Short mmCIF file of C-alpha atoms in Angstrom, two decimals:
data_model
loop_
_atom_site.label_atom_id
_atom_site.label_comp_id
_atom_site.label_asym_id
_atom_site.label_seq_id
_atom_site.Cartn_x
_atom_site.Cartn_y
_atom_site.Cartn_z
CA UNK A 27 0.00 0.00 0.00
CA UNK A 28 1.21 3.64 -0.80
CA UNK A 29 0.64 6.16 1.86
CA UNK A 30 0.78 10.02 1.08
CA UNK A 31 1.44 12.37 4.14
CA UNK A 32 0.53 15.87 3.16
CA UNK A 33 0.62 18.81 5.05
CA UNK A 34 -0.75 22.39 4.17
CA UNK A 35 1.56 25.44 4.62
CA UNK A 36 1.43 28.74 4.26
CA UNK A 37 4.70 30.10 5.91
CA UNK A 38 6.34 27.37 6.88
CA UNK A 39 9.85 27.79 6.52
CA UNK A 40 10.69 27.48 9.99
CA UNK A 41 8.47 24.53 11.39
CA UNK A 42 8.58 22.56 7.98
CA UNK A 43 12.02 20.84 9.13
CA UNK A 44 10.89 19.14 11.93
CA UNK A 45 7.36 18.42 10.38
CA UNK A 46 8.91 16.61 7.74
CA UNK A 47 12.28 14.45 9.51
CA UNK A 48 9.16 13.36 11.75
CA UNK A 49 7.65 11.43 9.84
CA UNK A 50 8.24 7.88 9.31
CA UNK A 51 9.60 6.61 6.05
CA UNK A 52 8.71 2.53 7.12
CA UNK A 53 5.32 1.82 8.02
CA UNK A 54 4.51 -1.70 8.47
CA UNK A 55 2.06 -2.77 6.08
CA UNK A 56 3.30 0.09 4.00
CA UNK A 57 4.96 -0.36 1.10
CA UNK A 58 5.64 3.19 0.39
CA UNK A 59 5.79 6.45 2.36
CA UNK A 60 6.02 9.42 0.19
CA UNK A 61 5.44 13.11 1.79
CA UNK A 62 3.35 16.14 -0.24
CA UNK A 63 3.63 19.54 0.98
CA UNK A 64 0.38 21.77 -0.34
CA UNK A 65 1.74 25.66 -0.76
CA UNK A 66 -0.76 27.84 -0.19
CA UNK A 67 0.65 31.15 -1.46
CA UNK A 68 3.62 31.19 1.02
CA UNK A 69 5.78 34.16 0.86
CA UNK A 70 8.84 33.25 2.12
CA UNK A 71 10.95 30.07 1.70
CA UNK A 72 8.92 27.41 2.17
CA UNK A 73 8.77 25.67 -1.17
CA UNK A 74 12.35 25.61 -0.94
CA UNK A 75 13.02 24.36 2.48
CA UNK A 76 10.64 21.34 1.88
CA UNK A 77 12.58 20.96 -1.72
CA UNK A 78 15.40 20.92 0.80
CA UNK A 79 13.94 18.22 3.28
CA UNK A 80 13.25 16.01 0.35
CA UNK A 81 9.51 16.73 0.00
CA UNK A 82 8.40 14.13 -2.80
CA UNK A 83 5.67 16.09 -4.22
CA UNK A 84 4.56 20.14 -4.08
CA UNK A 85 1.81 21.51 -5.02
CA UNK A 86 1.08 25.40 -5.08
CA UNK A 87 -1.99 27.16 -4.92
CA UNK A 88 -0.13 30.78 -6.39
CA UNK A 89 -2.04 32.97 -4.26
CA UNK A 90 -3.72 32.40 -0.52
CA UNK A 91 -6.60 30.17 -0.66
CA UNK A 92 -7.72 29.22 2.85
CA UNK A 93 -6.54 25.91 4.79
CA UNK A 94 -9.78 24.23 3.26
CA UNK A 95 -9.12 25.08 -0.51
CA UNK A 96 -5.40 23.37 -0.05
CA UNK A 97 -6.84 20.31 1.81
CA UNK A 98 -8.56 19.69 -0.89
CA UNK A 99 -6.27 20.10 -2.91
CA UNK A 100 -3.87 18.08 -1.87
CA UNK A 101 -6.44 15.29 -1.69
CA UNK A 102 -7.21 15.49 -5.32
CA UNK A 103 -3.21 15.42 -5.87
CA UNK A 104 -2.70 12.23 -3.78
CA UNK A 105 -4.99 10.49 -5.50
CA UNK A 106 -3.44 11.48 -8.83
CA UNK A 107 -0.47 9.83 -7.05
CA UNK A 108 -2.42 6.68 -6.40
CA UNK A 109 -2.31 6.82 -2.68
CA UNK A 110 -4.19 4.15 -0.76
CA UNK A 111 -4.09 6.35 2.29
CA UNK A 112 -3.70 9.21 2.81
CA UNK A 113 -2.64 11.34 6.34
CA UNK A 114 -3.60 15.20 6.62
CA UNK A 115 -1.04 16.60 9.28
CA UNK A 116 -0.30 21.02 9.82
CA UNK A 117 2.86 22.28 8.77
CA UNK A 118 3.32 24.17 12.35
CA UNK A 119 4.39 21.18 13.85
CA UNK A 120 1.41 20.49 16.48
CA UNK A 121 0.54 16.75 15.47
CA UNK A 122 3.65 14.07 16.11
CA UNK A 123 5.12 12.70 12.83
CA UNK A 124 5.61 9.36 15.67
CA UNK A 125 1.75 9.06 15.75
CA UNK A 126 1.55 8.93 11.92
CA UNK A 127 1.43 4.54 12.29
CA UNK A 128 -1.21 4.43 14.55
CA UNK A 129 -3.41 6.27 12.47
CA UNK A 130 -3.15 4.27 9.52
CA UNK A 131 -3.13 1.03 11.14
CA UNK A 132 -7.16 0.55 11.62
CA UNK A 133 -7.12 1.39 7.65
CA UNK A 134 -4.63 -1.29 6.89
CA UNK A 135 -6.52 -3.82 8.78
CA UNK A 136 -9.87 -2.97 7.05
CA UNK A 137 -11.35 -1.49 10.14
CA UNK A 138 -12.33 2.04 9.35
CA UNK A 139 -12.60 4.86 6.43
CA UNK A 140 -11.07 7.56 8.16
CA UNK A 141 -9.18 7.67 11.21
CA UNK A 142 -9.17 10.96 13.26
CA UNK A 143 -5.96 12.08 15.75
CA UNK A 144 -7.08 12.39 19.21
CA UNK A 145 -4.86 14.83 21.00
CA UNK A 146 -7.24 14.73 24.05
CA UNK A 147 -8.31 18.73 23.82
CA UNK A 148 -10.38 18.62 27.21
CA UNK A 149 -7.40 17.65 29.03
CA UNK A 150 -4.54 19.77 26.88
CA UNK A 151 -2.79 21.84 29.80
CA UNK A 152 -1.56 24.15 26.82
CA UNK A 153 -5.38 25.23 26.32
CA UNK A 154 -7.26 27.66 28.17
CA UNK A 155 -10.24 26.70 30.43
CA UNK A 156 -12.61 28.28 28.09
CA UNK A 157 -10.79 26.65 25.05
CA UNK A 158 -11.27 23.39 26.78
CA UNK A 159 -14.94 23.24 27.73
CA UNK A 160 -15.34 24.35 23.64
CA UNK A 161 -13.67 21.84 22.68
CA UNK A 162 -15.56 19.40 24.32
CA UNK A 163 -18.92 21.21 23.41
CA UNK A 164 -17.94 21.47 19.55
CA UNK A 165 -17.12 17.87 19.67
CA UNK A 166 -20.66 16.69 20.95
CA UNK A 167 -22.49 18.91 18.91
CA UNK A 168 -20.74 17.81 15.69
CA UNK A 169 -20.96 13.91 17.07
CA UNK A 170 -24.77 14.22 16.93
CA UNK A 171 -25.27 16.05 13.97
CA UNK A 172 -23.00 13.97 11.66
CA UNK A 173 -23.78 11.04 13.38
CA UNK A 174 -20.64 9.28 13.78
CA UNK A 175 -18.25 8.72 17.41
CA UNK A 176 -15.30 11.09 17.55
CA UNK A 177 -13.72 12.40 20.25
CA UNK A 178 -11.60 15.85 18.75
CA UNK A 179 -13.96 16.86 16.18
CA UNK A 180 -11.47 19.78 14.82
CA UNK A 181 -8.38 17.60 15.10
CA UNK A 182 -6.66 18.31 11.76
CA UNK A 183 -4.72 15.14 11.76
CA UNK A 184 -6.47 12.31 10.34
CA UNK A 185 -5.97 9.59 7.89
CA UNK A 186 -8.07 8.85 4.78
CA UNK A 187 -8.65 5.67 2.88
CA UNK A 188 -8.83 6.22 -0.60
CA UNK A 189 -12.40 5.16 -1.04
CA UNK A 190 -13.25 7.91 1.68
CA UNK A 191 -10.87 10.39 -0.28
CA UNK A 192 -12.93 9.85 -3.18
CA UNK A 193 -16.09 11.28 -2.07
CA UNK A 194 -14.61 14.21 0.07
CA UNK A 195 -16.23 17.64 -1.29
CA UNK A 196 -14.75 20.46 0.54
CA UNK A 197 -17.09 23.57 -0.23
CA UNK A 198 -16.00 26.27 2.59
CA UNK A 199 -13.02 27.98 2.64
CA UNK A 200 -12.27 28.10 6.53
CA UNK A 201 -11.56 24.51 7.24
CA UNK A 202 -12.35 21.07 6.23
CA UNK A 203 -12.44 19.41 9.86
CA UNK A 204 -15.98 19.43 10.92
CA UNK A 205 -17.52 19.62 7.90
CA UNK A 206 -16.01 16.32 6.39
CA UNK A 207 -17.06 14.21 9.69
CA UNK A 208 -20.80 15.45 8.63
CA UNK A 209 -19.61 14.47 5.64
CA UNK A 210 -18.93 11.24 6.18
CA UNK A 211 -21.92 10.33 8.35
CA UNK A 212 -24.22 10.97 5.56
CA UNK A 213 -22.06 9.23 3.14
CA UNK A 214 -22.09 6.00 5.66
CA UNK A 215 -18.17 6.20 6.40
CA UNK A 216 -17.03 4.40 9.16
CA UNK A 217 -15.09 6.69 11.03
CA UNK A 218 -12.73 6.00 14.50
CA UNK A 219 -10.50 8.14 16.79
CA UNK A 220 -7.33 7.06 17.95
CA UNK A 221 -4.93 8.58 20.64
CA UNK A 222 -2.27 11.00 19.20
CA UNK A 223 1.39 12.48 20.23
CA UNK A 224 1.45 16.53 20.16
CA UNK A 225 4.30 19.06 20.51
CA UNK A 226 4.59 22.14 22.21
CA UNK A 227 2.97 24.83 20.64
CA UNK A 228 5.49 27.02 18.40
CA UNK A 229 3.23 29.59 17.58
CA UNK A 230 -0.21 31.14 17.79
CA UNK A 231 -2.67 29.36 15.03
CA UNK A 232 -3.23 31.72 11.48
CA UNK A 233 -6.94 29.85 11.56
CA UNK A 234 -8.75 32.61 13.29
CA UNK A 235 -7.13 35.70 15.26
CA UNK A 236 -9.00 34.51 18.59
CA UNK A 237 -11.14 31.78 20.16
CA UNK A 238 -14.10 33.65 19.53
CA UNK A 239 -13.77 33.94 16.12
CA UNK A 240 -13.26 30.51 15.55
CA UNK A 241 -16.01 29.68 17.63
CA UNK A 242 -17.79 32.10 14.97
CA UNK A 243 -16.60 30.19 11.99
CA UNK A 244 -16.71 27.00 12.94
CA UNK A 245 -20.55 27.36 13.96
CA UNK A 246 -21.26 28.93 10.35
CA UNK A 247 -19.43 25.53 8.73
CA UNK A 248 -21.30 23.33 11.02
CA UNK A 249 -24.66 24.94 10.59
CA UNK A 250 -23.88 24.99 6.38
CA UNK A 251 -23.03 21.55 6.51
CA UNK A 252 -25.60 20.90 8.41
CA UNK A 253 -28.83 22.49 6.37
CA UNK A 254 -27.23 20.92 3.08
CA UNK A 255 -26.89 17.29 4.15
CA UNK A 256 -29.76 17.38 6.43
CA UNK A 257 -32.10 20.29 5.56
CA UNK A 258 -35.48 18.74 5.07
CA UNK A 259 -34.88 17.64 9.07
CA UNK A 260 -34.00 21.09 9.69
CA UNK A 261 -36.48 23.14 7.81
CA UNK A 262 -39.36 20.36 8.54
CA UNK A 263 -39.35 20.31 12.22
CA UNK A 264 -38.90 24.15 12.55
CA UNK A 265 -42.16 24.54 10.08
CA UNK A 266 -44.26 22.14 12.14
CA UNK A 267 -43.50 24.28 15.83
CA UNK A 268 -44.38 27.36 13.72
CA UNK A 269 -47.80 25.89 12.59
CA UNK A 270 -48.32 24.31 16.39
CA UNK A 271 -47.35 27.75 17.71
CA UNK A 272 -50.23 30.10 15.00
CA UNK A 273 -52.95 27.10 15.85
CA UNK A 274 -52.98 28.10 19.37
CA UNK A 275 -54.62 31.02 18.93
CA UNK A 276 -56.54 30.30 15.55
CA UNK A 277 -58.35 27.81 17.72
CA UNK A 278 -58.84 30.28 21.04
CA UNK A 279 -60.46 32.60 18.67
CA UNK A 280 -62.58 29.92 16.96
CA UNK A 281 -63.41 29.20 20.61
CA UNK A 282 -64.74 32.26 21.18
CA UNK A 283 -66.53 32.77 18.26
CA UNK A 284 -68.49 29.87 18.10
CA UNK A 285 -69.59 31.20 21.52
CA UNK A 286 -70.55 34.21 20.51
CA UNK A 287 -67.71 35.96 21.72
CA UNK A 288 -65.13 36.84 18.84
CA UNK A 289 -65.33 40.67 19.20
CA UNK A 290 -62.19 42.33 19.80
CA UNK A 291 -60.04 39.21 19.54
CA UNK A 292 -59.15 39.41 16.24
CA UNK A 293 -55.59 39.86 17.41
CA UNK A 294 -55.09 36.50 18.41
CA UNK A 295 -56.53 35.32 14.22
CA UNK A 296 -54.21 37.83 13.25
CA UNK A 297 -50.88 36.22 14.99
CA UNK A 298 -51.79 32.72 14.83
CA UNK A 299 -52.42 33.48 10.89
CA UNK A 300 -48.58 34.85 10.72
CA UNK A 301 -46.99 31.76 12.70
CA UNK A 302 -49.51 29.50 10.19
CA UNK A 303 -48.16 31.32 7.06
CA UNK A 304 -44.25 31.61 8.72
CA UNK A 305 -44.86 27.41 8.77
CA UNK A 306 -46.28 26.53 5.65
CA UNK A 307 -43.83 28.15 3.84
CA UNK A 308 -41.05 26.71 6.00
CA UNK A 309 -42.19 23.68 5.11
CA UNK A 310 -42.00 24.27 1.69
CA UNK A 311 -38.51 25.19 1.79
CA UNK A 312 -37.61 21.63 3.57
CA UNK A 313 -38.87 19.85 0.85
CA UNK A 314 -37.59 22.03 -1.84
CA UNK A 315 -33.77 21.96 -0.22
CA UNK A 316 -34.42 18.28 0.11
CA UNK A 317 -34.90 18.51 -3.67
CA UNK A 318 -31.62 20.53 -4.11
CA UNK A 319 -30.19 17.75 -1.57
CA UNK A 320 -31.19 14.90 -3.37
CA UNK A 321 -29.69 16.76 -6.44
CA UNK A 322 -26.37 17.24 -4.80
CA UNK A 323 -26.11 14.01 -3.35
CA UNK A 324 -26.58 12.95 -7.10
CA UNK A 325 -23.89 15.31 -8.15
CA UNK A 326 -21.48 14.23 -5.74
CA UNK A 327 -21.65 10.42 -7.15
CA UNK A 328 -21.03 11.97 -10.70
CA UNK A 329 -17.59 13.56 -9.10
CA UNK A 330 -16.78 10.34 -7.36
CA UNK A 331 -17.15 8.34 -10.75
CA UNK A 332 -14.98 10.91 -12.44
CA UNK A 333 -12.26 11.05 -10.17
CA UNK A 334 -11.73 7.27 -10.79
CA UNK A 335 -12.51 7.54 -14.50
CA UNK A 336 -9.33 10.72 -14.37
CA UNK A 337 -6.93 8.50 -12.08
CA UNK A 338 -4.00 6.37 -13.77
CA UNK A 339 -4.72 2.87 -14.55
CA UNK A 340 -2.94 0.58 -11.17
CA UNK A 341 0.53 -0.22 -12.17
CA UNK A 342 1.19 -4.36 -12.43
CA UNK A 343 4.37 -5.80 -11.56
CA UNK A 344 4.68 -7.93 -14.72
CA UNK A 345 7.79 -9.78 -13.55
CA UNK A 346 6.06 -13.30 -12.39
CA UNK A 347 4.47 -13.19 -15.96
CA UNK A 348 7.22 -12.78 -17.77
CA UNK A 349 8.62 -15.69 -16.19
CA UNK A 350 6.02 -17.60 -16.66
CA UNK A 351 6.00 -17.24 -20.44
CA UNK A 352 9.52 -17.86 -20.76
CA UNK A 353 9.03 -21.15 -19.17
CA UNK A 354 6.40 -22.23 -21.22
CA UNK A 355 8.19 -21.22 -24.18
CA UNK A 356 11.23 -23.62 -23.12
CA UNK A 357 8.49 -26.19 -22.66
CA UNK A 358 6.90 -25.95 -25.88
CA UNK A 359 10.40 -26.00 -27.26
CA UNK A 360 11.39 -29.12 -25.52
CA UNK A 361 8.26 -30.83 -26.63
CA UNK A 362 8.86 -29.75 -30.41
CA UNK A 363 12.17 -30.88 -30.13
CA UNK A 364 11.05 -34.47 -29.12
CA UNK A 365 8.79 -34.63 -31.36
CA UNK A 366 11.10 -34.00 -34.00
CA UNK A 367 13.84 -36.00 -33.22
CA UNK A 368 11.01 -39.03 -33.69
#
């Protein structure tokens, strides 16, 4: 099996070193280790410091495209490459290169799709308090609306087979963490977490400028994820309060009415009429984004399909064939020689 490691940079220069003499060349079960480096519009040396390290493959985006755009990226590249797995680590040196055999193991044994670092965030001395309790409540909100058991939803190292990488569609331009494990639930991916090495930190992280705005961010990404895989759920449920709310006091004025007392409560016909017209559209909007849904779930199997159609054909080691063929050309030359000499 060949595994690509790539890692996303975008001023790297300094950390790249270590990233890259971390990470293990022999895997076992591995046949091949090979290390891709996705530029995304660095300006200083970082394309040459990897060229340096003995980076097999770079790929450059020419101008700044988010950590999300070069993630994907780079998982279109490795596939190119005809990776079997492939591991997403940072190029600031957080995740340890040491770790990098433990996450591919449960794919090498045929035991999950995509395997997720856990670096343990609610107990991470290095974060904050607040950072911590985040953590852990990003983490349970994104296990229960993608569906599937992780324990560091954000963790950014993680290990792909390549059936998994074949499906991934990336569409935000923030980050590719949370949105990929909702991802992955809908597409039926069997997902698992397993305990990770970190380092110390070497620098703040260039994903947001503070917590908060993270926090901002990654609710956005959760929330878009979560109305396109799952909208007719979303919009449905939130139609069906609003209808339950405006029939409360439809009914107390029909109450009244029919009792012969339905002057001056036209107020309540009046609300309940809003909350019954706020529903039934809402309602019509689930089923119409299920529509558009449906149609991108549709879409998504056409990019699948061409991905394989666009990747090389596998390469076979035609050695034991050759052999074969020259032996039974020395047998069908023995036999025509015995038959002759009768």
């Amino acid at each position: 099996m060949k595994l690509i490691v790539q890692i996303p940079c975008y001023n790297e220069e300094k950390t790249l070193p270590d990233v890259v003499s971390a990470i293990p060349r022999s895997i076992p079960g591995i046949s091949k280790v090979e290390i891709q480096i996705i530029d995304d519009g660095s300006t200083d040396g970082t394309v040459e410091t990897a060229r340096a390290c003995g980076v097999d493959h770079i790929v450059q985006n020419g101008r700044n495209k988010g950590l999300a755009r070069s993630f994907q990226h780079g998982i279109e590249s490795a596939l190119s490459l005809g990776a079997d797995i492939i591991v997403n680590t940072d190029g600031d040196n957080q995740y340890s290169g040491s770790s990098i055999p433990d996450l591919v193991e449960p794919i090498i044994r045929k035991q999950a799709d995509i395997v997720v670092g856990d670096r343990k965030p609610g107990d991470n001395p290095e974060f904050s308090w607040l950072k911590r309790q985040l953590q852990k409540l990003g983490t349970r909100v994104v296990r229960n609306l993608s569906q599937v058991d992780v324990d560091d939803a954000v963790s950014g190292f993680r290990a792909y087979s390549r059936e998994a990488a074949y499906t991934i569609n990336v569409m935000t331009r923030f980050s590719y963490t949370t949105e990929t494990l909702i991802h992955a639930g809908q597409h039926g991916l069997s997902v698992v977490s397993v305990p990770v090495k970190t380092n110390p930190t070497t620098r703040p992280s260039r994903l947001a400028g503070s917590t908060f705005r993270f926090l901002k961010k990654q609710i956005v990404t959760i929330l878009r994820s979560y109305f396109m895989y799952r909208s007719l759920n979303a919009f449905l449920w939130a139609g069906v309060l609003m209808i339950g709310i405006g029939l409360v006091p439809v009914l107390r004025f029909l109450f009244f009415y029919a009792i012969g007392d339905g002057d001056g409560r036209v107020q309540s016909l009046v609300l309940g009429s809003m909350f019954l017209l706020a529903g039934y559209i809402t309602v019509v909007i689930a089923f119409l984004s299920d529509a558009l849904a449906t149609n991108r779930r549709l879409t998504e199997a056409v990019l699948e399909r061409v991905r394989r159609l666009e990747q090389p054909p596998p390469q076979v080691d035609t050695t034991d064939l050759r052999e074969t063929l020259q032996i039974m050309r020395r047998s069908d030359d023995k036999a025509y020689r015995a038959r002759s000499s009768k």
